[in-house]
Amino acid sequence: MNRQQAELINQHAEKLIYSANHILYVANNSGDDELKFRVQHALALVVNEVDFKILEPLYKSFPDLRPDQLKSECFTSSLI
Protein backbone atom coordinates (compact mmCIF):
# COMPACT_ATOMS: atom_id res chain seq x y z
CA MET A 1 0.00 0.00 0.00
CA ASN A 2 1.36 3.41 -0.87
CA ARG A 3 0.88 6.67 1.04
CA GLN A 4 -1.97 7.93 -1.16
CA GLN A 5 -3.90 4.67 -0.75
CA ALA A 6 -3.33 4.75 3.01
CA GLU A 7 -4.66 8.30 3.25
CA LEU A 8 -7.80 7.42 1.27
CA ILE A 9 -8.45 4.29 3.30
CA ASN A 10 -7.96 6.25 6.51
CA GLN A 11 -10.36 9.00 5.39
CA HIS A 12 -13.07 6.54 4.41
CA ALA A 13 -12.64 4.44 7.55
CA GLU A 14 -13.01 7.57 9.67
CA LYS A 15 -16.22 8.44 7.80
CA LEU A 16 -17.50 4.91 8.34
CA ILE A 17 -16.86 5.12 12.09
CA TYR A 18 -18.43 8.60 12.23
CA SER A 19 -21.54 7.26 10.46
CA ALA A 20 -21.64 4.21 12.73
CA ASN A 21 -21.67 6.54 15.72
CA HIS A 22 -24.74 8.31 14.34
CA ILE A 23 -26.51 5.01 13.72
CA LEU A 24 -25.73 3.99 17.30
CA TYR A 25 -27.08 7.30 18.62
CA VAL A 26 -30.39 6.81 16.79
CA ALA A 27 -30.75 3.20 17.97
CA ASN A 28 -29.83 4.04 21.56
CA ASN A 29 -32.48 6.74 21.65
CA SER A 30 -35.19 4.78 19.83
CA GLY A 31 -36.81 3.28 22.91
CA ASP A 32 -36.62 -0.11 21.19
CA ASP A 33 -34.40 -2.40 23.25
CA GLU A 34 -34.22 -5.09 20.56
CA LEU A 35 -33.11 -2.56 17.92
CA LYS A 36 -30.62 -1.06 20.35
CA PHE A 37 -29.09 -4.48 21.08
CA ARG A 38 -28.91 -5.51 17.41
CA VAL A 39 -27.32 -2.24 16.35
CA GLN A 40 -24.83 -2.22 19.23
CA HIS A 41 -23.81 -5.79 18.48
CA ALA A 42 -23.48 -5.32 14.72
CA LEU A 43 -21.59 -2.04 14.97
CA ALA A 44 -19.24 -3.41 17.62
CA LEU A 45 -18.27 -6.18 15.22
CA VAL A 46 -17.84 -3.82 12.27
CA VAL A 47 -15.89 -1.13 14.10
CA ASN A 48 -13.65 -3.73 15.76
CA GLU A 49 -12.81 -5.30 12.40
CA VAL A 50 -12.15 -1.93 10.78
CA ASP A 51 -9.95 -0.87 13.68
CA PHE A 52 -7.86 -4.01 14.10
CA LYS A 53 -7.76 -5.37 10.55
CA ILE A 54 -7.54 -2.12 8.57
CA LEU A 55 -6.54 0.88 10.68
CA GLU A 56 -3.97 -0.61 13.05
CA PRO A 57 -1.88 -2.13 10.22
CA LEU A 58 -2.23 1.15 8.33
CA TYR A 59 -1.05 3.15 11.37
CA LYS A 60 1.84 0.74 11.83
CA SER A 61 3.02 1.55 8.29
CA PHE A 62 2.12 5.25 8.44
CA PRO A 63 2.18 6.30 12.13
CA ASP A 64 1.57 9.95 11.34
CA LEU A 65 -1.92 9.10 10.05
CA ARG A 66 -3.02 8.00 13.53
CA PRO A 67 -5.30 10.71 14.98
CA ASP A 68 -3.70 12.62 17.86
CA GLN A 69 -6.38 11.47 20.31
CA LEU A 70 -5.36 7.85 19.59
CA LYS A 71 -1.63 8.34 20.08
CA SER A 72 -1.61 7.30 23.73
CA GLU A 73 0.55 4.34 24.68
CA CYS A 74 -2.42 1.98 25.04
CA PHE A 75 -3.30 2.38 21.37
CA THR A 76 0.19 2.29 19.91
CA SER A 77 1.25 -1.01 21.43
CA SER A 78 0.95 -3.80 18.91
CA LEU A 79 -2.21 -5.84 19.34
CA ILE A 80 -1.82 -7.75 16.08
PDB file of N, CA, C and O in Angstrom:
ATOM      1  N   MET A   1       0.848  -1.163   0.000  1.00  0.00           N
ATOM      2  CA  MET A   1       0.000   0.000   0.000  1.00  0.00           C
ATOM      3  C   MET A   1       0.897   1.230   0.000  1.00  0.00           C
ATOM      4  O   MET A   1       1.838   1.312   0.782  1.00  0.00           O
ATOM      5  N   ASN A   2       0.587   2.182  -0.859  1.00  0.00           N
ATOM      6  CA  ASN A   2       1.362   3.415  -0.872  1.00  0.00           C
ATOM      7  C   ASN A   2       0.692   4.482   0.005  1.00  0.00           C
ATOM      8  O   ASN A   2      -0.408   4.280   0.525  1.00  0.00           O
ATOM      9  N   ARG A   3       1.351   5.591   0.166  1.00  0.00           N
ATOM     10  CA  ARG A   3       0.876   6.666   1.043  1.00  0.00           C
ATOM     11  C   ARG A   3      -0.500   7.190   0.619  1.00  0.00           C
ATOM     12  O   ARG A   3      -1.380   7.397   1.452  1.00  0.00           O
ATOM     13  N   GLN A   4      -0.690   7.398  -0.668  1.00  0.00           N
ATOM     14  CA  GLN A   4      -1.966   7.930  -1.163  1.00  0.00           C
ATOM     15  C   GLN A   4      -3.114   6.961  -0.858  1.00  0.00           C
ATOM     16  O   GLN A   4      -4.183   7.375  -0.415  1.00  0.00           O
ATOM     17  N   GLN A   5      -2.885   5.679  -1.065  1.00  0.00           N
ATOM     18  CA  GLN A   5      -3.900   4.674  -0.753  1.00  0.00           C
ATOM     19  C   GLN A   5      -4.196   4.658   0.746  1.00  0.00           C
ATOM     20  O   GLN A   5      -5.359   4.561   1.157  1.00  0.00           O
ATOM     21  N   ALA A   6      -3.160   4.745   1.546  1.00  0.00           N
ATOM     22  CA  ALA A   6      -3.329   4.748   3.007  1.00  0.00           C
ATOM     23  C   ALA A   6      -4.164   5.942   3.453  1.00  0.00           C
ATOM     24  O   ALA A   6      -5.042   5.806   4.308  1.00  0.00           O
ATOM     25  N   GLU A   7      -3.903   7.101   2.883  1.00  0.00           N
ATOM     26  CA  GLU A   7      -4.664   8.300   3.247  1.00  0.00           C
ATOM     27  C   GLU A   7      -6.135   8.154   2.872  1.00  0.00           C
ATOM     28  O   GLU A   7      -7.019   8.519   3.659  1.00  0.00           O
ATOM     29  N   LEU A   8      -6.407   7.616   1.690  1.00  0.00           N
ATOM     30  CA  LEU A   8      -7.801   7.423   1.267  1.00  0.00           C
ATOM     31  C   LEU A   8      -8.517   6.399   2.141  1.00  0.00           C
ATOM     32  O   LEU A   8      -9.664   6.612   2.556  1.00  0.00           O
ATOM     33  N   ILE A   9      -7.848   5.299   2.430  1.00  0.00           N
ATOM     34  CA  ILE A   9      -8.446   4.286   3.304  1.00  0.00           C
ATOM     35  C   ILE A   9      -8.728   4.885   4.673  1.00  0.00           C
ATOM     36  O   ILE A   9      -9.805   4.686   5.247  1.00  0.00           O
ATOM     37  N   ASN A  10      -7.788   5.620   5.208  1.00  0.00           N
ATOM     38  CA  ASN A  10      -7.960   6.246   6.513  1.00  0.00           C
ATOM     39  C   ASN A  10      -9.151   7.204   6.508  1.00  0.00           C
ATOM     40  O   ASN A  10      -9.973   7.188   7.425  1.00  0.00           O
ATOM     41  N   GLN A  11      -9.246   8.037   5.488  1.00  0.00           N
ATOM     42  CA  GLN A  11     -10.363   9.000   5.393  1.00  0.00           C
ATOM     43  C   GLN A  11     -11.706   8.277   5.353  1.00  0.00           C
ATOM     44  O   GLN A  11     -12.647   8.654   6.072  1.00  0.00           O
ATOM     45  N   HIS A  12     -11.802   7.252   4.530  1.00  0.00           N
ATOM     46  CA  HIS A  12     -13.072   6.540   4.406  1.00  0.00           C
ATOM     47  C   HIS A  12     -13.400   5.736   5.660  1.00  0.00           C
ATOM     48  O   HIS A  12     -14.567   5.640   6.046  1.00  0.00           O
ATOM     49  N   ALA A  13     -12.401   5.166   6.301  1.00  0.00           N
ATOM     50  CA  ALA A  13     -12.639   4.440   7.552  1.00  0.00           C
ATOM     51  C   ALA A  13     -13.123   5.391   8.643  1.00  0.00           C
ATOM     52  O   ALA A  13     -14.025   5.042   9.415  1.00  0.00           O
ATOM     53  N   GLU A  14     -12.548   6.581   8.697  1.00  0.00           N
ATOM     54  CA  GLU A  14     -13.006   7.574   9.674  1.00  0.00           C
ATOM     55  C   GLU A  14     -14.452   7.970   9.408  1.00  0.00           C
ATOM     56  O   GLU A  14     -15.238   8.126  10.349  1.00  0.00           O
ATOM     57  N   LYS A  15     -14.826   8.123   8.143  1.00  0.00           N
ATOM     58  CA  LYS A  15     -16.216   8.442   7.798  1.00  0.00           C
ATOM     59  C   LYS A  15     -17.145   7.303   8.197  1.00  0.00           C
ATOM     60  O   LYS A  15     -18.250   7.533   8.692  1.00  0.00           O
ATOM     61  N   LEU A  16     -16.700   6.073   7.973  1.00  0.00           N
ATOM     62  CA  LEU A  16     -17.497   4.913   8.343  1.00  0.00           C
ATOM     63  C   LEU A  16     -17.754   4.898   9.855  1.00  0.00           C
ATOM     64  O   LEU A  16     -18.884   4.688  10.302  1.00  0.00           O
ATOM     65  N   ILE A  17     -16.721   5.128  10.635  1.00  0.00           N
ATOM     66  CA  ILE A  17     -16.859   5.125  12.092  1.00  0.00           C
ATOM     67  C   ILE A  17     -17.737   6.287  12.547  1.00  0.00           C
ATOM     68  O   ILE A  17     -18.570   6.137  13.445  1.00  0.00           O
ATOM     69  N   TYR A  18     -17.591   7.436  11.922  1.00  0.00           N
ATOM     70  CA  TYR A  18     -18.435   8.600  12.231  1.00  0.00           C
ATOM     71  C   TYR A  18     -19.899   8.261  11.954  1.00  0.00           C
ATOM     72  O   TYR A  18     -20.777   8.536  12.778  1.00  0.00           O
ATOM     73  N   SER A  19     -20.171   7.645  10.813  1.00  0.00           N
ATOM     74  CA  SER A  19     -21.544   7.257  10.463  1.00  0.00           C
ATOM     75  C   SER A  19     -22.073   6.200  11.426  1.00  0.00           C
ATOM     76  O   SER A  19     -23.243   6.242  11.824  1.00  0.00           O
ATOM     77  N   ALA A  20     -21.232   5.242  11.785  1.00  0.00           N
ATOM     78  CA  ALA A  20     -21.640   4.209  12.732  1.00  0.00           C
ATOM     79  C   ALA A  20     -22.042   4.834  14.062  1.00  0.00           C
ATOM     80  O   ALA A  20     -23.011   4.391  14.695  1.00  0.00           O
ATOM     81  N   ASN A  21     -21.343   5.857  14.478  1.00  0.00           N
ATOM     82  CA  ASN A  21     -21.671   6.542  15.725  1.00  0.00           C
ATOM     83  C   ASN A  21     -23.065   7.169  15.648  1.00  0.00           C
ATOM     84  O   ASN A  21     -23.825   7.130  16.617  1.00  0.00           O
ATOM     85  N   HIS A  22     -23.411   7.719  14.499  1.00  0.00           N
ATOM     86  CA  HIS A  22     -24.738   8.311  14.335  1.00  0.00           C
ATOM     87  C   HIS A  22     -25.830   7.240  14.336  1.00  0.00           C
ATOM     88  O   HIS A  22     -26.902   7.442  14.911  1.00  0.00           O
ATOM     89  N   ILE A  23     -25.566   6.115  13.701  1.00  0.00           N
ATOM     90  CA  ILE A  23     -26.514   5.007  13.722  1.00  0.00           C
ATOM     91  C   ILE A  23     -26.731   4.545  15.161  1.00  0.00           C
ATOM     92  O   ILE A  23     -27.864   4.323  15.601  1.00  0.00           O
ATOM     93  N   LEU A  24     -25.649   4.410  15.898  1.00  0.00           N
ATOM     94  CA  LEU A  24     -25.729   3.994  17.297  1.00  0.00           C
ATOM     95  C   LEU A  24     -26.537   4.979  18.124  1.00  0.00           C
ATOM     96  O   LEU A  24     -27.366   4.587  18.939  1.00  0.00           O
ATOM     97  N   TYR A  25     -26.333   6.260  17.893  1.00  0.00           N
ATOM     98  CA  TYR A  25     -27.083   7.297  18.618  1.00  0.00           C
ATOM     99  C   TYR A  25     -28.587   7.140  18.380  1.00  0.00           C
ATOM    100  O   TYR A  25     -29.383   7.172  19.315  1.00  0.00           O
ATOM    101  N   VAL A  26     -28.972   6.960  17.116  1.00  0.00           N
ATOM    102  CA  VAL A  26     -30.390   6.809  16.787  1.00  0.00           C
ATOM    103  C   VAL A  26     -30.965   5.565  17.468  1.00  0.00           C
ATOM    104  O   VAL A  26     -32.032   5.622  18.086  1.00  0.00           O
ATOM    105  N   ALA A  27     -30.263   4.443  17.369  1.00  0.00           N
ATOM    106  CA  ALA A  27     -30.748   3.203  17.971  1.00  0.00           C
ATOM    107  C   ALA A  27     -30.840   3.316  19.485  1.00  0.00           C
ATOM    108  O   ALA A  27     -31.826   2.870  20.086  1.00  0.00           O
ATOM    109  N   ASN A  28     -29.832   3.912  20.099  1.00  0.00           N
ATOM    110  CA  ASN A  28     -29.827   4.041  21.565  1.00  0.00           C
ATOM    111  C   ASN A  28     -30.943   4.936  22.069  1.00  0.00           C
ATOM    112  O   ASN A  28     -31.354   4.828  23.219  1.00  0.00           O
ATOM    113  N   ASN A  29     -31.423   5.818  21.239  1.00  0.00           N
ATOM    114  CA  ASN A  29     -32.485   6.741  21.646  1.00  0.00           C
ATOM    115  C   ASN A  29     -33.832   6.386  21.044  1.00  0.00           C
ATOM    116  O   ASN A  29     -34.766   7.191  21.087  1.00  0.00           O
ATOM    117  N   SER A  30     -33.958   5.188  20.503  1.00  0.00           N
ATOM    118  CA  SER A  30     -35.193   4.779  19.833  1.00  0.00           C
ATOM    119  C   SER A  30     -36.267   4.289  20.796  1.00  0.00           C
ATOM    120  O   SER A  30     -37.440   4.249  20.439  1.00  0.00           O
ATOM    121  N   GLY A  31     -35.858   3.876  21.978  1.00  0.00           N
ATOM    122  CA  GLY A  31     -36.812   3.285  22.909  1.00  0.00           C
ATOM    123  C   GLY A  31     -37.096   1.820  22.599  1.00  0.00           C
ATOM    124  O   GLY A  31     -37.916   1.183  23.259  1.00  0.00           O
ATOM    125  N   ASP A  32     -36.440   1.284  21.609  1.00  0.00           N
ATOM    126  CA  ASP A  32     -36.625  -0.112  21.187  1.00  0.00           C
ATOM    127  C   ASP A  32     -35.399  -0.903  21.627  1.00  0.00           C
ATOM    128  O   ASP A  32     -34.345  -0.830  21.005  1.00  0.00           O
ATOM    129  N   ASP A  33     -35.544  -1.669  22.701  1.00  0.00           N
ATOM    130  CA  ASP A  33     -34.403  -2.404  23.252  1.00  0.00           C
ATOM    131  C   ASP A  33     -33.841  -3.437  22.283  1.00  0.00           C
ATOM    132  O   ASP A  33     -32.626  -3.647  22.235  1.00  0.00           O
ATOM    133  N   GLU A  34     -34.704  -4.083  21.510  1.00  0.00           N
ATOM    134  CA  GLU A  34     -34.217  -5.085  20.556  1.00  0.00           C
ATOM    135  C   GLU A  34     -33.386  -4.414  19.463  1.00  0.00           C
ATOM    136  O   GLU A  34     -32.301  -4.898  19.110  1.00  0.00           O
ATOM    137  N   LEU A  35     -33.868  -3.303  18.934  1.00  0.00           N
ATOM    138  CA  LEU A  35     -33.113  -2.557  17.921  1.00  0.00           C
ATOM    139  C   LEU A  35     -31.782  -2.086  18.496  1.00  0.00           C
ATOM    140  O   LEU A  35     -30.731  -2.233  17.866  1.00  0.00           O
ATOM    141  N   LYS A  36     -31.837  -1.545  19.691  1.00  0.00           N
ATOM    142  CA  LYS A  36     -30.617  -1.059  20.354  1.00  0.00           C
ATOM    143  C   LYS A  36     -29.581  -2.181  20.477  1.00  0.00           C
ATOM    144  O   LYS A  36     -28.419  -1.995  20.130  1.00  0.00           O
ATOM    145  N   PHE A  37     -30.003  -3.348  20.932  1.00  0.00           N
ATOM    146  CA  PHE A  37     -29.093  -4.479  21.085  1.00  0.00           C
ATOM    147  C   PHE A  37     -28.512  -4.906  19.742  1.00  0.00           C
ATOM    148  O   PHE A  37     -27.311  -5.122  19.611  1.00  0.00           O
ATOM    149  N   ARG A  38     -29.378  -5.063  18.721  1.00  0.00           N
ATOM    150  CA  ARG A  38     -28.911  -5.514  17.407  1.00  0.00           C
ATOM    151  C   ARG A  38     -27.913  -4.533  16.811  1.00  0.00           C
ATOM    152  O   ARG A  38     -26.885  -4.940  16.265  1.00  0.00           O
ATOM    153  N   VAL A  39     -28.219  -3.257  16.914  1.00  0.00           N
ATOM    154  CA  VAL A  39     -27.325  -2.238  16.346  1.00  0.00           C
ATOM    155  C   VAL A  39     -26.002  -2.201  17.113  1.00  0.00           C
ATOM    156  O   VAL A  39     -24.932  -2.161  16.500  1.00  0.00           O
ATOM    157  N   GLN A  40     -26.065  -2.228  18.437  1.00  0.00           N
ATOM    158  CA  GLN A  40     -24.835  -2.219  19.226  1.00  0.00           C
ATOM    159  C   GLN A  40     -23.958  -3.417  18.878  1.00  0.00           C
ATOM    160  O   GLN A  40     -22.746  -3.276  18.701  1.00  0.00           O
ATOM    161  N   HIS A  41     -24.565  -4.569  18.773  1.00  0.00           N
ATOM    162  CA  HIS A  41     -23.813  -5.789  18.479  1.00  0.00           C
ATOM    163  C   HIS A  41     -23.180  -5.720  17.088  1.00  0.00           C
ATOM    164  O   HIS A  41     -21.985  -5.985  16.929  1.00  0.00           O
ATOM    165  N   ALA A  42     -23.980  -5.366  16.101  1.00  0.00           N
ATOM    166  CA  ALA A  42     -23.483  -5.317  14.722  1.00  0.00           C
ATOM    167  C   ALA A  42     -22.381  -4.271  14.570  1.00  0.00           C
ATOM    168  O   ALA A  42     -21.346  -4.531  13.950  1.00  0.00           O
ATOM    169  N   LEU A  43     -22.585  -3.099  15.126  1.00  0.00           N
ATOM    170  CA  LEU A  43     -21.587  -2.040  14.974  1.00  0.00           C
ATOM    171  C   LEU A  43     -20.311  -2.350  15.755  1.00  0.00           C
ATOM    172  O   LEU A  43     -19.222  -1.987  15.312  1.00  0.00           O
ATOM    173  N   ALA A  44     -20.437  -3.024  16.876  1.00  0.00           N
ATOM    174  CA  ALA A  44     -19.238  -3.415  17.622  1.00  0.00           C
ATOM    175  C   ALA A  44     -18.379  -4.335  16.773  1.00  0.00           C
ATOM    176  O   ALA A  44     -17.151  -4.181  16.716  1.00  0.00           O
ATOM    177  N   LEU A  45     -19.013  -5.269  16.089  1.00  0.00           N
ATOM    178  CA  LEU A  45     -18.268  -6.182  15.218  1.00  0.00           C
ATOM    179  C   LEU A  45     -17.606  -5.436  14.062  1.00  0.00           C
ATOM    180  O   LEU A  45     -16.425  -5.643  13.765  1.00  0.00           O
ATOM    181  N   VAL A  46     -18.356  -4.557  13.423  1.00  0.00           N
ATOM    182  CA  VAL A  46     -17.839  -3.817  12.270  1.00  0.00           C
ATOM    183  C   VAL A  46     -16.695  -2.897  12.666  1.00  0.00           C
ATOM    184  O   VAL A  46     -15.616  -2.916  12.055  1.00  0.00           O
ATOM    185  N   VAL A  47     -16.909  -2.090  13.688  1.00  0.00           N
ATOM    186  CA  VAL A  47     -15.886  -1.126  14.097  1.00  0.00           C
ATOM    187  C   VAL A  47     -14.633  -1.845  14.583  1.00  0.00           C
ATOM    188  O   VAL A  47     -13.509  -1.427  14.285  1.00  0.00           O
ATOM    189  N   ASN A  48     -14.803  -2.943  15.304  1.00  0.00           N
ATOM    190  CA  ASN A  48     -13.653  -3.728  15.763  1.00  0.00           C
ATOM    191  C   ASN A  48     -12.841  -4.242  14.580  1.00  0.00           C
ATOM    192  O   ASN A  48     -11.612  -4.152  14.572  1.00  0.00           O
ATOM    193  N   GLU A  49     -13.505  -4.784  13.583  1.00  0.00           N
ATOM    194  CA  GLU A  49     -12.813  -5.300  12.398  1.00  0.00           C
ATOM    195  C   GLU A  49     -12.097  -4.178  11.645  1.00  0.00           C
ATOM    196  O   GLU A  49     -10.953  -4.346  11.226  1.00  0.00           O
ATOM    197  N   VAL A  50     -12.771  -3.061  11.472  1.00  0.00           N
ATOM    198  CA  VAL A  50     -12.150  -1.927  10.775  1.00  0.00           C
ATOM    199  C   VAL A  50     -10.928  -1.454  11.546  1.00  0.00           C
ATOM    200  O   VAL A  50      -9.865  -1.202  10.965  1.00  0.00           O
ATOM    201  N   ASP A  51     -11.062  -1.361  12.852  1.00  0.00           N
ATOM    202  CA  ASP A  51      -9.954  -0.865  13.676  1.00  0.00           C
ATOM    203  C   ASP A  51      -8.755  -1.816  13.635  1.00  0.00           C
ATOM    204  O   ASP A  51      -7.644  -1.410  13.295  1.00  0.00           O
ATOM    205  N   PHE A  52      -8.981  -3.083  13.956  1.00  0.00           N
ATOM    206  CA  PHE A  52      -7.860  -4.008  14.102  1.00  0.00           C
ATOM    207  C   PHE A  52      -7.339  -4.591  12.795  1.00  0.00           C
ATOM    208  O   PHE A  52      -6.160  -4.901  12.691  1.00  0.00           O
ATOM    209  N   LYS A  53      -8.195  -4.749  11.806  1.00  0.00           N
ATOM    210  CA  LYS A  53      -7.762  -5.367  10.554  1.00  0.00           C
ATOM    211  C   LYS A  53      -7.354  -4.354   9.486  1.00  0.00           C
ATOM    212  O   LYS A  53      -6.613  -4.685   8.571  1.00  0.00           O
ATOM    213  N   ILE A  54      -7.851  -3.126   9.597  1.00  0.00           N
ATOM    214  CA  ILE A  54      -7.545  -2.117   8.574  1.00  0.00           C
ATOM    215  C   ILE A  54      -6.706  -0.977   9.145  1.00  0.00           C
ATOM    216  O   ILE A  54      -5.619  -0.686   8.649  1.00  0.00           O
ATOM    217  N   LEU A  55      -7.210  -0.334  10.195  1.00  0.00           N
ATOM    218  CA  LEU A  55      -6.542   0.878  10.679  1.00  0.00           C
ATOM    219  C   LEU A  55      -5.239   0.607  11.418  1.00  0.00           C
ATOM    220  O   LEU A  55      -4.247   1.307  11.189  1.00  0.00           O
ATOM    221  N   GLU A  56      -5.213  -0.365  12.301  1.00  0.00           N
ATOM    222  CA  GLU A  56      -3.970  -0.611  13.049  1.00  0.00           C
ATOM    223  C   GLU A  56      -2.805  -0.965  12.128  1.00  0.00           C
ATOM    224  O   GLU A  56      -1.720  -0.416  12.281  1.00  0.00           O
ATOM    225  N   PRO A  57      -2.991  -1.871  11.154  1.00  0.00           N
ATOM    226  CA  PRO A  57      -1.882  -2.129  10.224  1.00  0.00           C
ATOM    227  C   PRO A  57      -1.493  -0.881   9.420  1.00  0.00           C
ATOM    228  O   PRO A  57      -0.310  -0.646   9.161  1.00  0.00           O
ATOM    229  N   LEU A  58      -2.495  -0.088   9.056  1.00  0.00           N
ATOM    230  CA  LEU A  58      -2.228   1.152   8.328  1.00  0.00           C
ATOM    231  C   LEU A  58      -1.393   2.101   9.191  1.00  0.00           C
ATOM    232  O   LEU A  58      -0.405   2.665   8.733  1.00  0.00           O
ATOM    233  N   TYR A  59      -1.779   2.253  10.463  1.00  0.00           N
ATOM    234  CA  TYR A  59      -1.047   3.147  11.365  1.00  0.00           C
ATOM    235  C   TYR A  59       0.357   2.619  11.662  1.00  0.00           C
ATOM    236  O   TYR A  59       1.266   3.387  11.941  1.00  0.00           O
ATOM    237  N   LYS A  60       0.512   1.316  11.611  1.00  0.00           N
ATOM    238  CA  LYS A  60       1.838   0.743  11.826  1.00  0.00           C
ATOM    239  C   LYS A  60       2.773   1.139  10.677  1.00  0.00           C
ATOM    240  O   LYS A  60       3.948   1.434  10.887  1.00  0.00           O
ATOM    241  N   SER A  61       2.228   1.158   9.458  1.00  0.00           N
ATOM    242  CA  SER A  61       3.017   1.551   8.290  1.00  0.00           C
ATOM    243  C   SER A  61       3.156   3.060   8.149  1.00  0.00           C
ATOM    244  O   SER A  61       4.171   3.548   7.657  1.00  0.00           O
ATOM    245  N   PHE A  62       2.137   3.788   8.572  1.00  0.00           N
ATOM    246  CA  PHE A  62       2.117   5.250   8.443  1.00  0.00           C
ATOM    247  C   PHE A  62       1.676   5.852   9.783  1.00  0.00           C
ATOM    248  O   PHE A  62       0.536   6.302   9.931  1.00  0.00           O
ATOM    249  N   PRO A  63       2.553   5.863  10.787  1.00  0.00           N
ATOM    250  CA  PRO A  63       2.176   6.297  12.135  1.00  0.00           C
ATOM    251  C   PRO A  63       1.628   7.727  12.205  1.00  0.00           C
ATOM    252  O   PRO A  63       0.805   8.029  13.065  1.00  0.00           O
ATOM    253  N   ASP A  64       2.042   8.576  11.304  1.00  0.00           N
ATOM    254  CA  ASP A  64       1.573   9.954  11.337  1.00  0.00           C
ATOM    255  C   ASP A  64       0.095  10.088  10.953  1.00  0.00           C
ATOM    256  O   ASP A  64      -0.516  11.132  11.207  1.00  0.00           O
ATOM    257  N   LEU A  65      -0.500   9.050  10.389  1.00  0.00           N
ATOM    258  CA  LEU A  65      -1.920   9.104  10.053  1.00  0.00           C
ATOM    259  C   LEU A  65      -2.815   8.828  11.261  1.00  0.00           C
ATOM    260  O   LEU A  65      -4.002   9.120  11.231  1.00  0.00           O
ATOM    261  N   ARG A  66      -2.232   8.274  12.317  1.00  0.00           N
ATOM    262  CA  ARG A  66      -3.021   8.004  13.527  1.00  0.00           C
ATOM    263  C   ARG A  66      -3.482   9.330  14.119  1.00  0.00           C
ATOM    264  O   ARG A  66      -2.678  10.223  14.352  1.00  0.00           O
ATOM    265  N   PRO A  67      -4.795   9.464  14.374  1.00  0.00           N
ATOM    266  CA  PRO A  67      -5.298  10.707  14.984  1.00  0.00           C
ATOM    267  C   PRO A  67      -4.620  10.965  16.331  1.00  0.00           C
ATOM    268  O   PRO A  67      -4.315  10.028  17.079  1.00  0.00           O
ATOM    269  N   ASP A  68      -4.388  12.241  16.623  1.00  0.00           N
ATOM    270  CA  ASP A  68      -3.699  12.617  17.859  1.00  0.00           C
ATOM    271  C   ASP A  68      -4.359  12.018  19.096  1.00  0.00           C
ATOM    272  O   ASP A  68      -3.671  11.585  20.010  1.00  0.00           O
ATOM    273  N   GLN A  69      -5.692  11.986  19.131  1.00  0.00           N
ATOM    274  CA  GLN A  69      -6.381  11.469  20.315  1.00  0.00           C
ATOM    275  C   GLN A  69      -6.186   9.969  20.493  1.00  0.00           C
ATOM    276  O   GLN A  69      -6.501   9.423  21.535  1.00  0.00           O
ATOM    277  N   LEU A  70      -5.628   9.286  19.482  1.00  0.00           N
ATOM    278  CA  LEU A  70      -5.360   7.850  19.588  1.00  0.00           C
ATOM    279  C   LEU A  70      -3.878   7.543  19.725  1.00  0.00           C
ATOM    280  O   LEU A  70      -3.462   6.401  19.579  1.00  0.00           O
ATOM    281  N   LYS A  71      -3.072   8.545  20.008  1.00  0.00           N
ATOM    282  CA  LYS A  71      -1.626   8.340  20.083  1.00  0.00           C
ATOM    283  C   LYS A  71      -1.142   7.992  21.488  1.00  0.00           C
ATOM    284  O   LYS A  71       0.050   7.926  21.713  1.00  0.00           O
ATOM    285  N   SER A  72      -2.047   7.688  22.388  1.00  0.00           N
ATOM    286  CA  SER A  72      -1.615   7.296  23.733  1.00  0.00           C
ATOM    287  C   SER A  72      -0.962   5.929  23.658  1.00  0.00           C
ATOM    288  O   SER A  72      -1.149   5.163  22.714  1.00  0.00           O
ATOM    289  N   GLU A  73      -0.214   5.602  24.657  1.00  0.00           N
ATOM    290  CA  GLU A  73       0.545   4.343  24.679  1.00  0.00           C
ATOM    291  C   GLU A  73      -0.348   3.118  24.538  1.00  0.00           C
ATOM    292  O   GLU A  73       0.015   2.146  23.907  1.00  0.00           O
ATOM    293  N   CYS A  74      -1.565   3.161  25.086  1.00  0.00           N
ATOM    294  CA  CYS A  74      -2.422   1.982  25.045  1.00  0.00           C
ATOM    295  C   CYS A  74      -2.864   1.664  23.624  1.00  0.00           C
ATOM    296  O   CYS A  74      -3.172   0.521  23.317  1.00  0.00           O
ATOM    297  N   PHE A  75      -2.891   2.632  22.744  1.00  0.00           N
ATOM    298  CA  PHE A  75      -3.300   2.378  21.371  1.00  0.00           C
ATOM    299  C   PHE A  75      -2.125   2.038  20.467  1.00  0.00           C
ATOM    300  O   PHE A  75      -2.286   1.387  19.459  1.00  0.00           O
ATOM    301  N   THR A  76      -0.945   2.479  20.820  1.00  0.00           N
ATOM    302  CA  THR A  76       0.194   2.286  19.915  1.00  0.00           C
ATOM    303  C   THR A  76       0.909   0.955  20.147  1.00  0.00           C
ATOM    304  O   THR A  76       1.697   0.562  19.321  1.00  0.00           O
ATOM    305  N   SER A  77       0.615   0.303  21.237  1.00  0.00           N
ATOM    306  CA  SER A  77       1.245  -1.010  21.430  1.00  0.00           C
ATOM    307  C   SER A  77       0.618  -1.996  20.459  1.00  0.00           C
ATOM    308  O   SER A  77      -0.569  -1.940  20.179  1.00  0.00           O
ATOM    309  N   SER A  78       1.421  -2.865  19.944  1.00  0.00           N
ATOM    310  CA  SER A  78       0.945  -3.795  18.912  1.00  0.00           C
ATOM    311  C   SER A  78      -0.013  -4.809  19.502  1.00  0.00           C
ATOM    312  O   SER A  78       0.290  -5.512  20.450  1.00  0.00           O
ATOM    313  N   LEU A  79      -1.213  -4.875  18.919  1.00  0.00           N
ATOM    314  CA  LEU A  79      -2.212  -5.840  19.336  1.00  0.00           C
ATOM    315  C   LEU A  79      -2.374  -6.930  18.294  1.00  0.00           C
ATOM    316  O   LEU A  79      -3.134  -7.860  18.466  1.00  0.00           O
ATOM    317  N   ILE A  80      -1.667  -6.810  17.195  1.00  0.00           N
ATOM    318  CA  ILE A  80      -1.825  -7.749  16.076  1.00  0.00           C
ATOM    319  C   ILE A  80      -0.665  -8.711  16.038  1.00  0.00           C
ATOM    320  O   ILE A  80       0.446  -8.371  16.238  1.00  0.00           O
TER     321      ILE A  80
END
